[in-house]
PDB file of C-alpha atoms in Angstrom:
ATOM      1  CA  MET A1470       2.992  63.622 -22.933  1.00 85.00           C
ATOM      2  CA  ILE A1471       5.690  64.805 -25.362  1.00 88.00           C
ATOM      3  CA  VAL A1472       4.424  67.842 -27.302  1.00 92.00           C
ATOM      4  CA  ASN A1473       6.370  69.456 -30.138  1.00 91.00           C
ATOM      5  CA  GLU A1474       5.430  72.268 -32.492  1.00 95.00           C
ATOM      6  CA  ILE A1475       6.444  71.641 -36.100  1.00 94.00           C
ATOM      7  CA  LYS A1476       6.142  73.653 -39.324  1.00 96.00           C
ATOM      8  CA  VAL A1477       4.368  72.196 -42.351  1.00 95.00           C
ATOM      9  CA  LYS A1478       3.968  73.652 -45.849  1.00 95.00           C
ATOM     10  CA  ASP A1479       0.321  72.727 -46.373  1.00 96.00           C
ATOM     11  CA  TYR A1480      -2.514  71.209 -44.361  1.00 96.00           C
ATOM     12  CA  LEU A1481      -4.039  69.479 -47.391  1.00 95.00           C
ATOM     13  CA  THR A1482      -2.927  65.922 -48.145  1.00 92.00           C
ATOM     14  CA  ASN A1483      -4.127  63.810 -51.063  1.00 92.00           C
ATOM     15  CA  SER A1484      -6.200  60.872 -49.853  1.00 87.00           C
ATOM     16  CA  ASN A1485      -7.108  57.408 -51.128  1.00 78.00           C
ATOM     17  CA  LEU A1486      -9.739  56.941 -48.436  1.00 71.00           C
ATOM     18  CA  GLN A1487     -13.312  58.186 -48.696  1.00 77.00           C
ATOM     19  CA  ALA A1488     -12.186  61.742 -49.474  1.00 89.00           C
ATOM     20  CA  ASP A1489     -10.152  63.687 -52.004  1.00 94.00           C
ATOM     21  CA  TYR A1490      -8.058  65.349 -49.295  1.00 96.00           C
ATOM     22  CA  THR A1491      -7.394  64.834 -45.616  1.00 95.00           C
ATOM     23  CA  ILE A1492      -6.351  67.395 -43.043  1.00 97.00           C
ATOM     24  CA  ASN A1493      -4.505  66.170 -39.953  1.00 95.00           C
ATOM     25  CA  PRO A1494      -3.632  69.167 -37.762  1.00 97.00           C
ATOM     26  CA  TYR A1495      -1.698  66.931 -35.364  1.00 96.00           C
ATOM     27  CA  VAL A1496       0.651  63.963 -35.543  1.00 92.00           C
ATOM     28  CA  GLY A1497      -0.160  61.438 -32.853  1.00 91.00           C
ATOM     29  CA  CYS A1498      -3.180  61.495 -30.562  1.00 92.00           C
ATOM     30  CA  PRO A1499      -3.473  61.585 -26.757  1.00 93.00           C
ATOM     31  CA  HIS A1500      -6.712  59.585 -26.912  1.00 94.00           C
ATOM     32  CA  ALA A1501      -4.403  56.547 -27.114  1.00 90.00           C
ATOM     33  CA  CYS A1502      -7.024  54.149 -28.490  1.00 92.00           C
ATOM     34  CA  LYS A1503      -5.772  50.611 -27.948  1.00 92.00           C
ATOM     35  CA  TYR A1504      -7.020  49.532 -31.396  1.00 90.00           C
ATOM     36  CA  CYS A1505      -5.837  52.565 -33.373  1.00 85.00           C
ATOM     37  CA  TYR A1506      -4.617  51.609 -36.845  1.00 75.00           C
ATOM     38  CA  ALA A1507      -3.006  55.074 -37.105  1.00 62.00           C
ATOM     39  CA  CYS A1508      -0.195  53.983 -34.781  1.00 59.00           C
ATOM     40  CA  PHE A1509       1.709  53.149 -37.971  1.00 59.00           C
ATOM     41  CA  MET A1510       2.461  56.894 -38.072  1.00 57.00           C
ATOM     42  CA  LYS A1511       5.172  56.302 -35.485  1.00 53.00           C
ATOM     43  CA  ARG A1512       7.549  55.120 -38.173  1.00 58.00           C
ATOM     44  CA  PHE A1513       7.219  58.475 -39.958  1.00 59.00           C
ATOM     45  CA  SER A1514       7.215  60.715 -36.893  1.00 59.00           C
ATOM     46  CA  LYS A1515      10.652  59.845 -35.447  1.00 69.00           C
ATOM     47  CA  HIS A1516       9.067  59.201 -32.057  1.00 67.00           C
ATOM     48  CA  ASP A1517      10.067  56.314 -29.815  1.00 72.00           C
ATOM     49  CA  GLU A1518       7.330  56.984 -27.256  1.00 73.00           C
ATOM     50  CA  PRO A1519       4.289  54.691 -27.126  1.00 76.00           C
ATOM     51  CA  TRP A1520       1.331  55.671 -29.292  1.00 71.00           C
ATOM     52  CA  GLY A1521      -0.736  58.156 -27.322  1.00 74.00           C
ATOM     53  CA  GLU A1522       2.240  59.613 -25.466  1.00 80.00           C
ATOM     54  CA  PHE A1523       3.391  62.130 -28.095  1.00 87.00           C
ATOM     55  CA  VAL A1524       1.789  64.799 -30.243  1.00 92.00           C
ATOM     56  CA  ASP A1525       3.314  67.036 -32.894  1.00 93.00           C
ATOM     57  CA  VAL A1526       1.362  70.251 -33.348  1.00 96.00           C
ATOM     58  CA  LYS A1527       1.425  71.217 -37.032  1.00 96.00           C
ATOM     59  CA  LYS A1528       1.772  74.948 -37.620  1.00 96.00           C
ATOM     60  CA  CYS A1529       1.145  76.185 -41.159  1.00 96.00           C
ATOM     61  CA  ASP A1530       1.294  79.764 -42.435  1.00 94.00           C
ATOM     62  CA  LYS A1531      -0.124  78.937 -45.859  1.00 95.00           C
ATOM     63  CA  PRO A1532      -3.873  79.581 -46.202  1.00 95.00           C
ATOM     64  CA  ILE A1533      -5.980  76.717 -47.518  1.00 95.00           C
ATOM     65  CA  ASN A1534      -6.441  77.041 -51.280  1.00 94.00           C
ATOM     66  CA  LEU A1535     -10.232  77.198 -51.594  1.00 94.00           C
ATOM     67  CA  LYS A1536     -10.127  76.994 -55.403  1.00 94.00           C
ATOM     68  CA  LYS A1537      -8.189  73.736 -55.169  1.00 94.00           C
ATOM     69  CA  ILE A1538     -10.863  72.105 -53.014  1.00 95.00           C
ATOM     70  CA  GLU A1539     -13.901  73.394 -54.927  1.00 95.00           C
ATOM     71  CA  GLY A1540     -16.435  70.550 -54.981  1.00 94.00           C
ATOM     72  CA  LYS A1541     -13.945  68.167 -53.374  1.00 95.00           C
ATOM     73  CA  THR A1542     -14.369  66.106 -50.203  1.00 96.00           C
ATOM     74  CA  ILE A1543     -12.188  67.008 -47.208  1.00 96.00           C
ATOM     75  CA  PHE A1544     -11.834  64.656 -44.236  1.00 96.00           C
ATOM     76  CA  LEU A1545     -10.679  65.729 -40.756  1.00 96.00           C
ATOM     77  CA  SER A1546      -8.900  63.599 -39.699  1.00 87.00           C
ATOM     78  CA  SER A1547      -7.531  60.263 -40.873  1.00 88.00           C
ATOM     79  CA  VAL A1548      -4.581  59.597 -38.529  1.00 88.00           C
ATOM     80  CA  THR A1549      -5.345  61.774 -35.520  1.00 93.00           C
ATOM     81  CA  ASP A1550      -8.353  63.277 -33.779  1.00 96.00           C
ATOM     82  CA  CYS A1551      -8.604  66.918 -34.809  1.00 97.00           C
ATOM     83  CA  TYR A1552     -10.438  67.607 -31.521  1.00 98.00           C
ATOM     84  CA  ASN A1553      -7.974  65.889 -29.215  1.00 97.00           C
ATOM     85  CA  PRO A1554      -7.448  67.708 -25.870  1.00 96.00           C
ATOM     86  CA  LEU A1555      -4.533  69.798 -27.189  1.00 97.00           C
ATOM     87  CA  GLU A1556      -6.932  71.492 -29.587  1.00 98.00           C
ATOM     88  CA  ALA A1557      -8.341  73.385 -26.591  1.00 98.00           C
ATOM     89  CA  LYS A1558      -5.015  75.224 -26.383  1.00 97.00           C
ATOM     90  CA  TYR A1559      -3.761  75.385 -29.976  1.00 98.00           C
ATOM     91  CA  MET A1560      -7.091  75.862 -31.823  1.00 98.00           C
ATOM     92  CA  LEU A1561      -5.648  74.600 -35.112  1.00 98.00           C
ATOM     93  CA  THR A1562      -8.882  72.865 -36.094  1.00 98.00           C
ATOM     94  CA  ARG A1563     -10.949  75.937 -35.317  1.00 98.00           C
ATOM     95  CA  ASN A1564      -8.663  78.038 -37.512  1.00 97.00           C
ATOM     96  CA  ILE A1565      -8.843  75.520 -40.346  1.00 97.00           C
ATOM     97  CA  LEU A1566     -12.623  75.307 -40.177  1.00 98.00           C
ATOM     98  CA  SER A1567     -12.857  79.092 -40.162  1.00 97.00           C
ATOM     99  CA  GLN A1568     -11.087  79.089 -43.507  1.00 96.00           C
ATOM    100  CA  LEU A1569     -13.364  76.366 -44.860  1.00 96.00           C
ATOM    101  CA  THR A1570     -16.549  78.335 -44.157  1.00 95.00           C
ATOM    102  CA  GLY A1571     -15.960  80.130 -47.453  1.00 83.00           C
ATOM    103  CA  SER A1572     -15.596  76.988 -49.543  1.00 93.00           C
ATOM    104  CA  ASN A1573     -17.945  74.765 -51.523  1.00 93.00           C
ATOM    105  CA  ALA A1574     -16.073  71.661 -50.429  1.00 96.00           C
ATOM    106  CA  ILE A1575     -17.796  68.711 -48.780  1.00 96.00           C
ATOM    107  CA  ILE A1576     -16.429  68.597 -45.229  1.00 97.00           C
ATOM    108  CA  GLN A1577     -16.428  65.474 -43.048  1.00 97.00           C
ATOM    109  CA  ILE A1578     -15.203  65.538 -39.455  1.00 98.00           C
ATOM    110  CA  SER A1579     -14.625  62.442 -37.335  1.00 96.00           C
ATOM    111  CA  THR A1580     -13.917  62.734 -33.632  1.00 98.00           C
ATOM    112  CA  LYS A1581     -14.363  61.157 -30.199  1.00 97.00           C
ATOM    113  CA  ASN A1582     -14.217  64.385 -28.254  1.00 98.00           C
ATOM    114  CA  LYS A1583     -16.986  66.654 -26.967  1.00 98.00           C
ATOM    115  CA  LEU A1584     -14.640  69.603 -27.580  1.00 98.00           C
ATOM    116  CA  ILE A1585     -16.225  69.885 -31.022  1.00 98.00           C
ATOM    117  CA  LEU A1586     -19.158  71.680 -29.356  1.00 98.00           C
ATOM    118  CA  ARG A1587     -16.879  74.654 -28.778  1.00 98.00           C
ATOM    119  CA  ASP A1588     -17.015  75.328 -32.513  1.00 98.00           C
ATOM    120  CA  VAL A1589     -20.744  75.043 -33.175  1.00 98.00           C
ATOM    121  CA  ASP A1590     -20.758  78.698 -34.237  1.00 98.00           C
ATOM    122  CA  ILE A1591     -18.324  77.926 -37.061  1.00 98.00           C
ATOM    123  CA  LEU A1592     -19.730  74.517 -37.935  1.00 98.00           C
ATOM    124  CA  LYS A1593     -23.140  76.059 -38.595  1.00 97.00           C
ATOM    125  CA  GLN A1594     -21.567  78.271 -41.268  1.00 96.00           C
ATOM    126  CA  ILE A1595     -20.122  75.396 -43.334  1.00 96.00           C
ATOM    127  CA  LYS A1596     -22.395  74.565 -46.265  1.00 90.00           C
ATOM    128  CA  ASN A1597     -21.771  70.847 -46.764  1.00 95.00           C
ATOM    129  CA  LEU A1598     -20.793  69.391 -43.404  1.00 97.00           C
ATOM    130  CA  THR A1599     -21.067  65.996 -41.762  1.00 98.00           C
ATOM    131  CA  VAL A1600     -19.821  65.306 -38.238  1.00 98.00           C
ATOM    132  CA  ALA A1601     -19.162  61.695 -37.246  1.00 98.00           C
ATOM    133  CA  MET A1602     -18.652  60.637 -33.655  1.00 98.00           C
ATOM    134  CA  SER A1603     -17.121  57.213 -32.969  1.00 97.00           C
ATOM    135  CA  VAL A1604     -19.248  55.123 -30.590  1.00 98.00           C
ATOM    136  CA  ASN A1605     -18.952  51.339 -30.369  1.00 98.00           C
ATOM    137  CA  THR A1606     -20.429  50.690 -26.921  1.00 98.00           C
ATOM    138  CA  LEU A1607     -22.782  52.061 -24.286  1.00 98.00           C
ATOM    139  CA  ASP A1608     -20.601  50.529 -21.565  1.00 98.00           C
ATOM    140  CA  GLU A1609     -18.488  53.301 -20.039  1.00 98.00           C
ATOM    141  CA  LYS A1610     -16.041  50.825 -18.496  1.00 98.00           C
ATOM    142  CA  PHE A1611     -15.308  49.193 -21.827  1.00 98.00           C
ATOM    143  CA  SER A1612     -14.916  52.627 -23.372  1.00 98.00           C
ATOM    144  CA  ARG A1613     -12.437  53.713 -20.668  1.00 97.00           C
ATOM    145  CA  ASP A1614     -10.497  50.490 -21.130  1.00 97.00           C
ATOM    146  CA  MET A1615     -10.145  51.226 -24.842  1.00 96.00           C
ATOM    147  CA  ASP A1616      -9.331  54.943 -25.006  1.00 96.00           C
ATOM    148  CA  ARG A1617      -8.858  58.264 -23.209  1.00 95.00           C
ATOM    149  CA  ALA A1618     -11.414  60.142 -25.317  1.00 97.00           C
ATOM    150  CA  SER A1619     -14.671  61.679 -24.088  1.00 98.00           C
ATOM    151  CA  SER A1620     -17.116  59.475 -22.218  1.00 98.00           C
ATOM    152  CA  ILE A1621     -19.881  57.783 -24.188  1.00 98.00           C
ATOM    153  CA  GLU A1622     -22.426  60.018 -22.460  1.00 98.00           C
ATOM    154  CA  ASP A1623     -20.516  63.109 -23.604  1.00 98.00           C
ATOM    155  CA  ARG A1624     -20.164  61.825 -27.158  1.00 98.00           C
ATOM    156  CA  LEU A1625     -23.897  61.176 -27.431  1.00 98.00           C
ATOM    157  CA  PHE A1626     -24.658  64.583 -25.930  1.00 98.00           C
ATOM    158  CA  ALA A1627     -22.372  66.160 -28.530  1.00 98.00           C
ATOM    159  CA  LEU A1628     -24.155  64.367 -31.371  1.00 98.00           C
ATOM    160  CA  LYS A1629     -27.571  65.389 -30.043  1.00 98.00           C
ATOM    161  CA  THR A1630     -26.477  69.017 -29.663  1.00 98.00           C
ATOM    162  CA  LEU A1631     -25.015  69.118 -33.163  1.00 98.00           C
ATOM    163  CA  HIS A1632     -28.226  67.661 -34.575  1.00 98.00           C
ATOM    164  CA  GLU A1633     -30.287  70.274 -32.744  1.00 98.00           C
ATOM    165  CA  ASN A1634     -28.117  72.938 -34.372  1.00 98.00           C
ATOM    166  CA  GLY A1635     -28.915  71.692 -37.854  1.00 97.00           C
ATOM    167  CA  ILE A1636     -25.629  69.865 -38.418  1.00 98.00           C
ATOM    168  CA  ARG A1637     -25.732  66.504 -40.178  1.00 98.00           C
ATOM    169  CA  THR A1638     -24.704  63.808 -37.705  1.00 98.00           C
ATOM    170  CA  VAL A1639     -23.196  60.364 -38.165  1.00 98.00           C
ATOM    171  CA  LEU A1640     -22.691  57.773 -35.479  1.00 98.00           C
ATOM    172  CA  PHE A1641     -19.580  55.905 -36.600  1.00 97.00           C
ATOM    173  CA  MET A1642     -19.907  52.490 -34.976  1.00 97.00           C
ATOM    174  CA  SER A1643     -16.243  51.619 -35.088  1.00 95.00           C
ATOM    175  CA  PRO A1644     -14.546  49.389 -34.383  1.00 95.00           C
ATOM    176  CA  ILE A1645     -17.263  46.809 -33.872  1.00 97.00           C
ATOM    177  CA  PHE A1646     -16.159  44.182 -31.350  1.00 97.00           C
ATOM    178  CA  ILE A1647     -18.026  40.977 -32.131  1.00 96.00           C
ATOM    179  CA  GLY A1648     -20.016  39.839 -29.088  1.00 96.00           C
ATOM    180  CA  ILE A1649     -19.297  43.106 -27.259  1.00 98.00           C
ATOM    181  CA  THR A1650     -20.698  45.902 -29.438  1.00 98.00           C
ATOM    182  CA  ASP A1651     -24.492  45.868 -29.105  1.00 98.00           C
ATOM    183  CA  TYR A1652     -25.414  47.617 -32.345  1.00 98.00           C
ATOM    184  CA  LYS A1653     -29.182  47.381 -31.760  1.00 98.00           C
ATOM    185  CA  SER A1654     -29.028  49.089 -28.365  1.00 98.00           C
ATOM    186  CA  ILE A1655     -26.816  51.865 -29.717  1.00 98.00           C
ATOM    187  CA  ILE A1656     -29.132  52.527 -32.648  1.00 98.00           C
ATOM    188  CA  GLU A1657     -32.283  52.454 -30.516  1.00 98.00           C
ATOM    189  CA  LYS A1658     -30.795  54.910 -28.027  1.00 98.00           C
ATOM    190  CA  THR A1659     -29.613  57.402 -30.661  1.00 98.00           C
ATOM    191  CA  LYS A1660     -31.837  57.127 -33.739  1.00 97.00           C
ATOM    192  CA  ASP A1661     -33.799  60.313 -32.972  1.00 98.00           C
ATOM    193  CA  TYR A1662     -30.745  62.523 -33.515  1.00 98.00           C
ATOM    194  CA  ILE A1663     -28.558  60.550 -35.924  1.00 98.00           C
ATOM    195  CA  ASP A1664     -28.861  61.150 -39.658  1.00 98.00           C
ATOM    196  CA  GLU A1665     -26.754  58.170 -40.699  1.00 98.00           C
ATOM    197  CA  TYR A1666     -24.810  55.268 -39.200  1.00 98.00           C
ATOM    198  CA  TRP A1667     -21.449  54.068 -40.454  1.00 96.00           C
ATOM    199  CA  PHE A1668     -20.290  50.559 -39.577  1.00 97.00           C
ATOM    200  CA  GLU A1669     -16.712  49.277 -39.498  1.00 94.00           C
ATOM    201  CA  ASP A1670     -15.318  46.066 -38.064  1.00 94.00           C
ATOM    202  CA  LEU A1671     -12.357  45.687 -35.728  1.00 93.00           C
ATOM    203  CA  ASN A1672      -9.130  45.845 -37.701  1.00 87.00           C
ATOM    204  CA  LEU A1673      -6.410  43.782 -36.021  1.00 88.00           C
ATOM    205  CA  ARG A1674      -3.735  44.016 -38.666  1.00 79.00           C
ATOM    206  CA  GLY A1675      -1.515  46.292 -36.592  1.00 76.00           C
ATOM    207  CA  PRO A1676       1.018  45.826 -33.777  1.00 84.00           C
ATOM    208  CA  TYR A1677      -1.771  46.230 -31.216  1.00 88.00           C
ATOM    209  CA  LYS A1678      -3.242  42.836 -32.128  1.00 93.00           C
ATOM    210  CA  PRO A1679      -1.713  40.981 -29.118  1.00 94.00           C
ATOM    211  CA  THR A1680      -2.949  43.739 -26.782  1.00 94.00           C
ATOM    212  CA  ILE A1681      -6.563  43.407 -27.933  1.00 96.00           C
ATOM    213  CA  LEU A1682      -6.503  39.606 -27.925  1.00 97.00           C
ATOM    214  CA  LYS A1683      -5.061  39.614 -24.395  1.00 97.00           C
ATOM    215  CA  TYR A1684      -7.769  42.046 -23.280  1.00 98.00           C
ATOM    216  CA  VAL A1685     -10.538  39.878 -24.709  1.00 98.00           C
ATOM    217  CA  LYS A1686      -9.074  36.739 -23.133  1.00 98.00           C
ATOM    218  CA  GLU A1687      -8.912  38.369 -19.698  1.00 98.00           C
ATOM    219  CA  ASN A1688     -12.204  40.262 -19.769  1.00 98.00           C
ATOM    220  CA  TYR A1689     -14.430  38.270 -22.138  1.00 98.00           C
ATOM    221  CA  PRO A1690     -13.006  34.729 -21.958  1.00 98.00           C
ATOM    222  CA  HIS A1691     -16.192  33.238 -23.429  1.00 97.00           C
ATOM    223  CA  LEU A1692     -15.512  35.192 -26.636  1.00 97.00           C
ATOM    224  CA  PHE A1693     -11.809  34.490 -26.992  1.00 97.00           C
ATOM    225  CA  GLU A1694     -12.327  31.418 -29.172  1.00 96.00           C
ATOM    226  CA  TYR A1695     -14.192  33.547 -31.721  1.00 94.00           C
ATOM    227  CA  TYR A1696     -11.517  36.251 -31.722  1.00 96.00           C
ATOM    228  CA  PHE A1697      -8.755  33.684 -32.103  1.00 97.00           C
ATOM    229  CA  ASP A1698     -10.610  32.066 -34.989  1.00 96.00           C
ATOM    230  CA  ILE A1699     -11.177  35.398 -36.726  1.00 95.00           C
ATOM    231  CA  TYR A1700      -7.976  37.319 -36.068  1.00 94.00           C
ATOM    232  CA  VAL A1701      -5.419  34.508 -35.811  1.00 95.00           C
ATOM    233  CA  LYS A1702      -6.830  31.815 -38.073  1.00 95.00           C
ATOM    234  CA  GLY A1703      -8.377  34.285 -40.516  1.00 93.00           C
ATOM    235  CA  ASN A1704     -11.911  32.856 -40.462  1.00 94.00           C
ATOM    236  CA  GLN A1705     -14.168  35.695 -41.676  1.00 91.00           C
ATOM    237  CA  ARG A1706     -17.423  33.728 -41.327  1.00 94.00           C
ATOM    238  CA  TYR A1707     -18.474  35.305 -38.011  1.00 93.00           C
ATOM    239  CA  LEU A1708     -17.776  38.817 -39.277  1.00 93.00           C
ATOM    240  CA  ASN A1709     -19.698  38.252 -42.502  1.00 94.00           C
ATOM    241  CA  ILE A1710     -22.707  36.927 -40.569  1.00 95.00           C
ATOM    242  CA  LEU A1711     -22.656  39.955 -38.248  1.00 96.00           C
ATOM    243  CA  ASN A1712     -22.284  42.295 -41.232  1.00 96.00           C
ATOM    244  CA  ARG A1713     -25.405  40.827 -42.848  1.00 96.00           C
ATOM    245  CA  LYS A1714     -27.361  41.025 -39.574  1.00 97.00           C
ATOM    246  CA  ILE A1715     -26.544  44.730 -39.204  1.00 97.00           C
ATOM    247  CA  ILE A1716     -27.517  45.521 -42.786  1.00 97.00           C
ATOM    248  CA  ASN A1717     -30.766  43.554 -42.503  1.00 97.00           C
ATOM    249  CA  TYR A1718     -31.623  45.317 -39.249  1.00 98.00           C
ATOM    250  CA  CYS A1719     -31.009  48.763 -40.758  1.00 98.00           C
ATOM    251  CA  GLU A1720     -33.020  48.043 -43.882  1.00 97.00           C
ATOM    252  CA  LYS A1721     -35.904  46.515 -41.938  1.00 98.00           C
ATOM    253  CA  ASN A1722     -36.066  49.557 -39.646  1.00 98.00           C
ATOM    254  CA  ASN A1723     -35.423  52.232 -42.300  1.00 97.00           C
ATOM    255  CA  ILE A1724     -32.086  53.244 -40.774  1.00 98.00           C
ATOM    256  CA  ASN A1725     -29.795  55.259 -43.050  1.00 97.00           C
ATOM    257  CA  TYR A1726     -26.362  53.645 -43.125  1.00 97.00           C
ATOM    258  CA  GLN A1727     -23.063  53.234 -44.938  1.00 94.00           C
ATOM    259  CA  ASP A1728     -21.430  49.813 -44.841  1.00 93.00           C
ATOM    260  CA  TYR A1729     -17.701  50.268 -44.365  1.00 88.00           C
ATOM    261  CA  PHE A1730     -17.655  47.027 -42.416  1.00 81.00           C
ATOM    262  CA  HIS A1731     -14.366  45.682 -43.682  1.00 71.00           C
ATOM    263  CA  HIS A1732     -11.647  48.247 -42.990  1.00 55.00           C
ATOM    264  CA  LYS A1733      -9.766  47.549 -46.211  1.00 55.00           C
ATOM    265  CA  ASN A1734     -12.848  48.527 -48.221  1.00 49.00           C
ATOM    266  CA  LEU A1735     -12.435  52.151 -47.133  1.00 48.00           C
ATOM    267  CA  ASN A1736      -9.715  52.458 -49.758  1.00 43.00           C
ATOM    268  CA  LYS A1737     -12.280  51.680 -52.443  1.00 38.00           C
ATOM    269  CA  ILE A1738     -14.974  54.113 -51.373  1.00 35.00           C
ATOM    270  CA  LYS A1739     -15.468  57.609 -52.734  1.00 33.00           C
ATOM    271  CA  ASN A1740     -18.533  59.490 -51.534  1.00 29.00           C
TER     272      ASN A1740
END
C-alpha cells in the first residue's frame, strides 16, 4: 500500500450528487472494491498503482466553516470510504466530525467499515445525522471476492449498534447484482434496526467492467447471459423489472426506502 500525506486548503467540496457538499478525507481507498466507480480518481491523483493500492491522506489546517454549511447537506464520502483502515491511525474523519457537532448541517455518512463504531460518542452529538452502511449480500464469500472492507456480519452489527444508540441508520443495498443480491433476505434480516433502505443497481460504466463480467462468467455462469445482455448490449429490461419488484415489495411491507436504482439518477437527486 502506497500512503502519502498531502496538504489541502479545504475539506469541503461542492457536490452535484445528493448533497450540497462532500468531504473526502482520503484519496483512494484500501477497500479495493472491484466495482468501485470512484476508480476514475486515478487520473487526478497522479498514481499509477492499481485502485486500492494507494491512499493519499489529506491534511487540512483550515477549520470547517460552520456558517457556510448552515442548513446544507454534507456527505462523507463520495470517492473514498472515510472509515477505511487508515482512519484508525490518522483520525481525520473523527476530527472532521468533531467540528461538525456544532453545526446545523444535515450530515450523511456512507461506509463499509465497522471502525465507525469507534466514534459513537461523537456521532451521538450530531443533530441531523444519517449513517449508511453498504450491504449487497449476506454471502461472506461473495463479499470477500468483491472488497476488502468489513465482513457482512460486522457491518450488520455496526448498523444495529448505531440504531441502539439513537442514530438514524440506512442500509445502502449497493451495488445490486441481478440474480445474486437477495434483497428480500437482506431486508428481512435487518428490518428491526434499519430506518431506511437505499437501492442502487450495479454500474458497469467504468474500466472494471471486464473484471466483473469475467467474475460472473466464472462463478455464476447461469447468469452470464443476463449480464451480457444488460451491460454489453444495453438491454435495461431486466433491471427495470427488478427495480419495480423491489419498490413493490417495500411498499407492500411498509419499508421506508429511497430509489436510487439507476446510478446516473444520483446526479438529479437533492434530499
